[in-house]
Coordinates of C-alpha atoms in Angstrom, one line a residue:
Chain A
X275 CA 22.9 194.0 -34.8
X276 CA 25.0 195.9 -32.2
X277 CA 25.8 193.8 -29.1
X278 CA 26.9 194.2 -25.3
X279 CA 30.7 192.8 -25.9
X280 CA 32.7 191.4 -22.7
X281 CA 36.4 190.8 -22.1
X282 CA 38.1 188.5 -21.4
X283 CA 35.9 185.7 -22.3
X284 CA 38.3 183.4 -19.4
X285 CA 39.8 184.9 -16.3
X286 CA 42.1 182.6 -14.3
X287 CA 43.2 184.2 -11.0
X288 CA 44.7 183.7 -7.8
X289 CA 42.6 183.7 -4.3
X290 CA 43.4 187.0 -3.0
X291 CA 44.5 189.3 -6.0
X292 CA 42.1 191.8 -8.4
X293 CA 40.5 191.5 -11.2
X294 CA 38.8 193.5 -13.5
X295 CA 36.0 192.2 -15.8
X296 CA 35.2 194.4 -18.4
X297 CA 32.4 195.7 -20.7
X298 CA 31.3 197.6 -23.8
X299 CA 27.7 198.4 -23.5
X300 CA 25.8 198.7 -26.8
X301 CA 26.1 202.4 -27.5
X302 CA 23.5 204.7 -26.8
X303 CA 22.3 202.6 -23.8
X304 CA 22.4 204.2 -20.8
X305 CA 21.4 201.6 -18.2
X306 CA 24.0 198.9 -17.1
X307 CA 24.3 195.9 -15.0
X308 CA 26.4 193.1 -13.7
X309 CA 24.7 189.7 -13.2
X310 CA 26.7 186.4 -12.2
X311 CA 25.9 182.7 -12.0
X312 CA 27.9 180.0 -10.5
X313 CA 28.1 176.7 -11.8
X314 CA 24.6 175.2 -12.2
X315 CA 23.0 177.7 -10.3
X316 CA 20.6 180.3 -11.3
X317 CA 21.7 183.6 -12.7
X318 CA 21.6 186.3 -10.2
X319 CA 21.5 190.1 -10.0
X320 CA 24.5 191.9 -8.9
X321 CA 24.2 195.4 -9.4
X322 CA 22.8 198.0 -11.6
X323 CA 24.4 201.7 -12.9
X324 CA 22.7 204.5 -14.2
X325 CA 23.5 208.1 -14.4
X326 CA 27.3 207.1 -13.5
X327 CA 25.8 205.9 -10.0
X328 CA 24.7 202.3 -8.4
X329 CA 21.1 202.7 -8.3
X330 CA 20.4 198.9 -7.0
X331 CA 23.0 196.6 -5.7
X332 CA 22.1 193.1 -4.3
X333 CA 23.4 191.1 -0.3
X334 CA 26.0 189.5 -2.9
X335 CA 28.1 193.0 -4.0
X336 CA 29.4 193.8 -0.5
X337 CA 32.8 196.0 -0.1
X338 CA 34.8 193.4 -2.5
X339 CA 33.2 194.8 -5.4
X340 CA 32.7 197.9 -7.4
X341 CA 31.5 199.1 -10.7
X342 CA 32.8 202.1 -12.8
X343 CA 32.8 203.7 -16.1
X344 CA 35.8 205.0 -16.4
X345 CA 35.6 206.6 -20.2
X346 CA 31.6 206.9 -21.6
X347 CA 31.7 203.5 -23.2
X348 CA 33.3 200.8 -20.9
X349 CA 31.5 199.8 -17.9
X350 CA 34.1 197.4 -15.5
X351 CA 33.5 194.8 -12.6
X352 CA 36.4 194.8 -10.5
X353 CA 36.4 192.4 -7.5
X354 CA 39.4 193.4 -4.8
X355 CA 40.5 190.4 -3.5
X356 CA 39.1 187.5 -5.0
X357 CA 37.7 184.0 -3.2
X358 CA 37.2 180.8 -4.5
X359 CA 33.5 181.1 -4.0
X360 CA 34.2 184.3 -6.7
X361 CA 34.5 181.6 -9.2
X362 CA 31.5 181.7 -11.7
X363 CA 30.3 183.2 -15.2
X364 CA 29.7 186.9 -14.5
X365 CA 27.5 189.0 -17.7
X366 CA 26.6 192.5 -18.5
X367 CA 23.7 193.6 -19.3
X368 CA 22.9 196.8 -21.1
X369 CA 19.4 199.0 -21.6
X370 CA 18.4 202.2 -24.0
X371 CA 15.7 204.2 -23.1
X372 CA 13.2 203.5 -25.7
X373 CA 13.0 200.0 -25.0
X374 CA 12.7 198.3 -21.5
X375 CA 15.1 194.9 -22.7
X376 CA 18.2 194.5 -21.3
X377 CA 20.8 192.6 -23.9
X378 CA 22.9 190.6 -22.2
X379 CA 27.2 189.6 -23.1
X380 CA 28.8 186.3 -23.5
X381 CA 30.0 186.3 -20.0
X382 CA 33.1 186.4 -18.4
X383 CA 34.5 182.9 -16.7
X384 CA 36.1 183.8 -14.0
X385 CA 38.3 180.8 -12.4
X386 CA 40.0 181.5 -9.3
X387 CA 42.1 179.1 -7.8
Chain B
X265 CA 7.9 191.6 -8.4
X266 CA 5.4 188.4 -9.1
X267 CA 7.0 184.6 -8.6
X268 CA 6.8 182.5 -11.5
X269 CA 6.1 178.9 -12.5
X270 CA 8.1 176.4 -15.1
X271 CA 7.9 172.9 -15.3
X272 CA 11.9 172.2 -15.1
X273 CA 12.1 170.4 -18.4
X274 CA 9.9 169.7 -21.6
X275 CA 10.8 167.8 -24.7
X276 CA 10.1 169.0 -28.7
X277 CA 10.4 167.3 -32.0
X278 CA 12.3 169.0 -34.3
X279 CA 10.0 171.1 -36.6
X280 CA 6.6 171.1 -34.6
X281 CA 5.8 174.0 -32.0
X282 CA 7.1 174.1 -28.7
X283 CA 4.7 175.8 -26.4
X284 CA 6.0 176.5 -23.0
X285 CA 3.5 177.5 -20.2
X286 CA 4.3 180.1 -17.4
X287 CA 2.4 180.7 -14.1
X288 CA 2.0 184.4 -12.7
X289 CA -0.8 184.2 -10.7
X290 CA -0.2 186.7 -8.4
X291 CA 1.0 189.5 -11.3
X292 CA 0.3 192.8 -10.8
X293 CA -1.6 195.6 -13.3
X294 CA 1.7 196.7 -14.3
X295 CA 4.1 193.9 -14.3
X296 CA 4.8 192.7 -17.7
X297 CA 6.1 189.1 -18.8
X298 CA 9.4 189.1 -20.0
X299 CA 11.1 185.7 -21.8
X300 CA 14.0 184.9 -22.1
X301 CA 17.1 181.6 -22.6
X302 CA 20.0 180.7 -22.4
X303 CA 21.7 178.2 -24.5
X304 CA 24.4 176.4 -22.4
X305 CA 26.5 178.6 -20.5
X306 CA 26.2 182.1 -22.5
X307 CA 24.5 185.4 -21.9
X308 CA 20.8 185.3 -21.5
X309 CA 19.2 186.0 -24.4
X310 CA 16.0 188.2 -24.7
X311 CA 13.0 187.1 -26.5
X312 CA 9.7 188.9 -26.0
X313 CA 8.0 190.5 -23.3
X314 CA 4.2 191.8 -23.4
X315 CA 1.4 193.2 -20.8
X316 CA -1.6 192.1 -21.8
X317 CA -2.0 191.3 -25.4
X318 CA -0.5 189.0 -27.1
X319 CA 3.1 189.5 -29.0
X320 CA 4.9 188.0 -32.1
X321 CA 8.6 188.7 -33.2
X322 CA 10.8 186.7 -35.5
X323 CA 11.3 184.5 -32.4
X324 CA 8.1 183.2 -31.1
X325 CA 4.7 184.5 -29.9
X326 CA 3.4 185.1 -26.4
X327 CA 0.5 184.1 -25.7
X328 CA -0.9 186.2 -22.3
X329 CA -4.1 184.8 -20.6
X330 CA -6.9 187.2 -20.2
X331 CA -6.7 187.7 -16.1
X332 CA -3.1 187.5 -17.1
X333 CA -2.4 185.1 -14.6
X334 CA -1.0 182.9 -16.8
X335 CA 1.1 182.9 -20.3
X336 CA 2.6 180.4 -23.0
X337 CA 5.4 181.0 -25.0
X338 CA 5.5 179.5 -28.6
X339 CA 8.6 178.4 -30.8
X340 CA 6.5 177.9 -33.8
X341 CA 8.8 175.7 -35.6
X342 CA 11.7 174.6 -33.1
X343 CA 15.4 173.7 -34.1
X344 CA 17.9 171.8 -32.5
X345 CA 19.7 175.4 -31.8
X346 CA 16.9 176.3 -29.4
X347 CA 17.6 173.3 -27.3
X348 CA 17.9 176.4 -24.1
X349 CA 16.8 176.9 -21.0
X350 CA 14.0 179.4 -21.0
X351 CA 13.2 181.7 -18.4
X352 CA 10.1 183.4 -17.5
X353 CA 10.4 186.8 -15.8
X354 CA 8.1 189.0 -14.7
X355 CA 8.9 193.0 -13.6
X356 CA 7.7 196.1 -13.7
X357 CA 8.9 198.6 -16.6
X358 CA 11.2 201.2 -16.7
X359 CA 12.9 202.6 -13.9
X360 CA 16.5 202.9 -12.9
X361 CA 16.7 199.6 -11.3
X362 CA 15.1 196.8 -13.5
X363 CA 16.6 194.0 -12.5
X364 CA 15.7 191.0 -13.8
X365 CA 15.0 187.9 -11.2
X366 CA 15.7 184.9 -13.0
X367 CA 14.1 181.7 -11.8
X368 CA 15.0 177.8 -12.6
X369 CA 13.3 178.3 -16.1
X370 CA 12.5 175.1 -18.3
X371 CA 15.2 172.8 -20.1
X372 CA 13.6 172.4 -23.1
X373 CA 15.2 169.9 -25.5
X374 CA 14.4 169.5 -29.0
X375 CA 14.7 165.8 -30.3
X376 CA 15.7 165.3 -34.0

Protein backbone atom coordinates (compact mmCIF):
# COMPACT_ATOMS: atom_id res chain seq x y z
CA UNK A 1 0.00 0.00 0.00
CA UNK A 2 1.89 3.11 -1.07
CA UNK A 3 2.50 5.59 1.80
CA UNK A 4 3.31 9.38 2.44
CA UNK A 5 7.12 8.78 3.71
CA UNK A 6 8.98 11.60 5.94
CA UNK A 7 12.55 12.22 6.71
CA UNK A 8 14.27 12.41 9.14
CA UNK A 9 12.19 10.63 11.52
CA UNK A 10 14.36 12.92 14.53
CA UNK A 11 15.64 16.47 14.00
CA UNK A 12 17.82 17.93 16.76
CA UNK A 13 18.67 21.61 16.20
CA UNK A 14 19.91 24.58 17.56
CA UNK A 15 17.56 27.84 18.44
CA UNK A 16 18.24 29.99 15.65
CA UNK A 17 19.55 27.82 12.66
CA UNK A 18 17.27 26.11 9.61
CA UNK A 19 15.93 23.21 9.02
CA UNK A 20 14.38 21.39 6.51
CA UNK A 21 11.69 18.69 7.04
CA UNK A 22 11.14 16.67 4.24
CA UNK A 23 8.48 14.65 2.38
CA UNK A 24 7.59 12.07 -0.37
CA UNK A 25 3.98 12.34 -1.11
CA UNK A 26 2.26 9.08 -2.27
CA UNK A 27 2.62 9.52 -6.00
CA UNK A 28 -0.09 10.60 -8.12
CA UNK A 29 -1.51 12.80 -5.25
CA UNK A 30 -1.60 16.12 -5.99
CA UNK A 31 -2.71 17.83 -2.78
CA UNK A 32 -0.20 18.35 0.19
CA UNK A 33 -0.08 19.61 3.66
CA UNK A 34 1.98 20.21 6.71
CA UNK A 35 0.29 19.68 10.13
CA UNK A 36 2.27 19.81 13.52
CA UNK A 37 1.45 18.94 17.16
CA UNK A 38 3.40 19.81 20.15
CA UNK A 39 3.72 17.67 22.97
CA UNK A 40 0.32 16.58 24.30
CA UNK A 41 -1.51 19.02 22.42
CA UNK A 42 -3.86 18.59 19.60
CA UNK A 43 -2.67 18.22 16.03
CA UNK A 44 -3.00 21.37 14.13
CA UNK A 45 -3.09 22.60 10.51
CA UNK A 46 -0.28 24.40 9.12
CA UNK A 47 -0.58 24.85 5.63
CA UNK A 48 -1.76 23.29 2.47
CA UNK A 49 -0.17 23.22 -1.38
CA UNK A 50 -1.77 22.56 -4.50
CA UNK A 51 -1.01 23.42 -7.96
CA UNK A 52 2.71 24.35 -6.70
CA UNK A 53 1.05 27.20 -4.59
CA UNK A 54 -0.16 27.73 -0.73
CA UNK A 55 -3.81 27.62 -1.13
CA UNK A 56 -4.51 27.78 2.86
CA UNK A 57 -2.02 28.64 5.51
CA UNK A 58 -2.99 28.97 9.22
CA UNK A 59 -1.90 32.32 12.23
CA UNK A 60 0.82 29.60 13.12
CA UNK A 61 2.99 29.63 9.42
CA UNK A 62 3.98 33.23 9.68
CA UNK A 63 7.41 34.55 7.69
CA UNK A 64 9.52 31.70 9.53
CA UNK A 65 8.18 29.09 7.37
CA UNK A 66 7.80 28.08 3.84
CA UNK A 67 6.85 25.07 1.80
CA UNK A 68 8.25 23.95 -1.63
CA UNK A 69 8.48 21.32 -4.07
CA UNK A 70 11.44 21.60 -5.37
CA UNK A 71 11.50 18.30 -8.00
CA UNK A 72 7.57 16.75 -8.67
CA UNK A 73 7.89 14.34 -5.83
CA UNK A 74 9.29 15.88 -2.62
CA UNK A 75 7.27 18.35 -0.83
CA UNK A 76 9.73 20.18 2.17
CA UNK A 77 8.95 22.28 5.47
CA UNK A 78 11.77 24.48 6.03
CA UNK A 79 11.49 26.69 9.13
CA UNK A 80 14.33 29.73 8.95
CA UNK A 81 15.33 30.28 12.18
CA UNK A 82 14.07 27.98 14.55
CA UNK A 83 12.64 28.58 18.39
CA UNK A 84 12.20 26.46 21.12
CA UNK A 85 8.47 26.77 20.92
CA UNK A 86 9.32 25.07 17.18
CA UNK A 87 9.90 21.93 19.06
CA UNK A 88 7.02 19.36 18.22
CA UNK A 89 6.10 16.40 15.83
CA UNK A 90 5.45 18.02 12.51
CA UNK A 91 3.41 15.30 9.53
CA UNK A 92 2.58 15.50 6.01
CA UNK A 93 -0.25 14.78 4.70
CA UNK A 94 -0.99 13.91 1.09
CA UNK A 95 -4.48 13.76 -1.22
CA UNK A 96 -5.30 12.25 -4.91
CA UNK A 97 -8.09 13.47 -6.70
CA UNK A 98 -10.45 10.59 -6.68
CA UNK A 99 -10.66 10.24 -3.15
CA UNK A 100 -11.16 13.18 -0.56
CA UNK A 101 -8.62 11.24 2.41
CA UNK A 102 -5.65 12.68 3.19
CA UNK A 103 -2.87 9.86 4.35
CA UNK A 104 -0.90 11.12 6.77
CA UNK A 105 3.48 10.29 7.48
CA UNK A 106 5.21 9.11 10.59
CA UNK A 107 6.09 12.59 11.51
CA UNK A 108 9.12 14.34 11.94
CA UNK A 109 10.41 15.10 15.80
CA UNK A 110 11.83 18.12 15.62
CA UNK A 111 13.92 18.96 19.01
CA UNK A 112 15.34 22.23 19.17
CA UNK A 113 17.41 23.19 21.92
CA UNK B 1 -16.79 23.50 9.42
CA UNK B 2 -19.25 21.80 12.28
CA UNK B 3 -17.65 21.39 16.10
CA UNK B 4 -17.59 17.98 17.26
CA UNK B 5 -18.22 16.03 20.53
CA UNK B 6 -15.99 13.01 22.22
CA UNK B 7 -16.09 11.86 25.48
CA UNK B 8 -12.19 12.10 26.32
CA UNK B 9 -11.67 8.48 27.14
CA UNK B 10 -13.68 5.06 26.92
CA UNK B 11 -12.53 1.65 27.89
CA UNK B 12 -12.93 -1.92 25.59
CA UNK B 13 -12.39 -5.52 26.39
CA UNK B 14 -10.28 -7.17 24.13
CA UNK B 15 -12.48 -8.99 21.39
CA UNK B 16 -15.97 -7.28 21.96
CA UNK B 17 -16.98 -4.06 19.89
CA UNK B 18 -15.98 -0.74 20.71
CA UNK B 19 -18.58 1.70 19.67
CA UNK B 20 -17.54 5.25 19.86
CA UNK B 21 -20.22 8.05 19.68
CA UNK B 22 -19.62 11.55 17.95
CA UNK B 23 -21.82 14.73 18.29
CA UNK B 24 -22.28 17.00 15.08
CA UNK B 25 -25.26 18.70 15.76
CA UNK B 26 -24.81 21.66 14.03
CA UNK B 27 -23.43 19.71 10.61
CA UNK B 28 -24.26 20.97 7.54
CA UNK B 29 -25.99 19.21 4.15
CA UNK B 30 -22.66 18.86 2.84
CA UNK B 31 -20.23 18.24 5.57
CA UNK B 32 -19.24 14.68 5.73
CA UNK B 33 -17.85 12.79 8.95
CA UNK B 34 -14.45 11.87 8.67
CA UNK B 35 -12.56 9.31 11.49
CA UNK B 36 -9.67 8.99 12.20
CA UNK B 37 -6.54 7.89 15.21
CA UNK B 38 -3.61 7.98 16.18
CA UNK B 39 -1.78 5.42 18.06
CA UNK B 40 0.83 7.14 20.39
CA UNK B 41 2.76 9.78 18.77
CA UNK B 42 2.54 8.73 14.88
CA UNK B 43 0.81 10.12 11.87
CA UNK B 44 -2.97 10.18 12.04
CA UNK B 45 -4.32 7.47 10.54
CA UNK B 46 -7.58 7.55 8.26
CA UNK B 47 -10.42 5.33 8.86
CA UNK B 48 -13.71 6.04 7.21
CA UNK B 49 -15.60 9.00 6.35
CA UNK B 50 -19.43 8.90 5.09
CA UNK B 51 -22.39 11.67 4.39
CA UNK B 52 -25.34 10.11 5.20
CA UNK B 53 -25.47 6.43 4.90
CA UNK B 54 -23.80 4.28 6.74
CA UNK B 55 -20.14 2.89 5.76
CA UNK B 56 -18.11 -0.35 6.38
CA UNK B 57 -14.32 -1.03 5.45
CA UNK B 58 -11.87 -3.56 6.68
CA UNK B 59 -11.62 -1.20 9.70
CA UNK B 60 -14.88 -0.49 11.26
CA UNK B 61 -18.40 0.79 10.28
CA UNK B 62 -19.94 4.16 10.71
CA UNK B 63 -22.86 4.39 11.86
CA UNK B 64 -24.55 8.10 10.75
CA UNK B 65 -27.79 9.09 12.48
CA UNK B 66 -30.67 9.98 10.22
CA UNK B 67 -30.77 14.02 10.92
CA UNK B 68 -27.11 13.31 10.84
CA UNK B 69 -26.56 15.08 13.86
CA UNK B 70 -24.97 12.43 15.37
CA UNK B 71 -22.61 9.23 14.44
CA UNK B 72 -20.97 6.08 16.15
CA UNK B 73 -17.98 4.56 15.02
CA UNK B 74 -17.64 0.72 15.52
CA UNK B 75 -14.36 -1.54 15.98
CA UNK B 76 -16.19 -4.66 15.66
CA UNK B 77 -13.82 -6.85 17.28
CA UNK B 78 -11.11 -4.54 19.00
CA UNK B 79 -7.33 -5.49 19.70
CA UNK B 80 -4.93 -4.26 22.00
CA UNK B 81 -3.15 -2.44 18.75
CA UNK B 82 -6.22 -0.09 18.47
CA UNK B 83 -5.56 1.15 21.93
CA UNK B 84 -5.59 5.02 19.81
CA UNK B 85 -6.93 8.11 20.20
CA UNK B 86 -9.68 8.56 17.80
CA UNK B 87 -10.75 11.59 16.25
CA UNK B 88 -13.92 12.76 14.78
CA UNK B 89 -13.77 15.33 12.06
CA UNK B 90 -16.11 16.83 10.16
CA UNK B 91 -15.42 19.05 6.69
CA UNK B 92 -16.69 19.66 3.66
CA UNK B 93 -15.31 17.70 0.46
CA UNK B 94 -13.08 18.47 -2.04
CA UNK B 95 -11.55 21.69 -2.64
CA UNK B 96 -8.05 22.95 -2.64
CA UNK B 97 -7.94 23.59 1.01
CA UNK B 98 -9.34 20.62 3.04
CA UNK B 99 -7.86 20.88 6.02
CA UNK B 100 -8.62 18.80 8.62
CA UNK B 101 -9.49 20.40 12.30
CA UNK B 102 -8.66 17.82 14.69
CA UNK B 103 -10.28 18.07 18.07
CA UNK B 104 -9.29 16.29 21.61
CA UNK B 105 -10.71 12.93 20.14
CA UNK B 106 -11.34 9.84 22.57
CA UNK B 107 -8.54 7.71 24.40
CA UNK B 108 -9.93 4.62 23.95
CA UNK B 109 -8.08 1.75 25.62
CA UNK B 110 -8.61 -1.82 25.09
CA UNK B 111 -8.19 -4.01 28.29
CA UNK B 112 -6.89 -7.61 27.75
Amino acid sequence: EPEVTQTPSHQVTQMGQEVILRCVPISNHLYFYWYRQILGQKVEFLVSFYNNEISEKSEIFDDQFSVERPDGSNFTLKIRSTKLEDSAMYFCASRGLAKNIQYFGAGTRLSVL
Amino acid sequence: DAKTTQPTSMDCAEGRAANLPCNHSTISGNEYVYWYRQIHSQGPQYIIHGLKNNETNEMASLIITEDRKSSTLILPHATLRDTAVYYCIVRVGGGATNKLIFGTGTLLAVQP
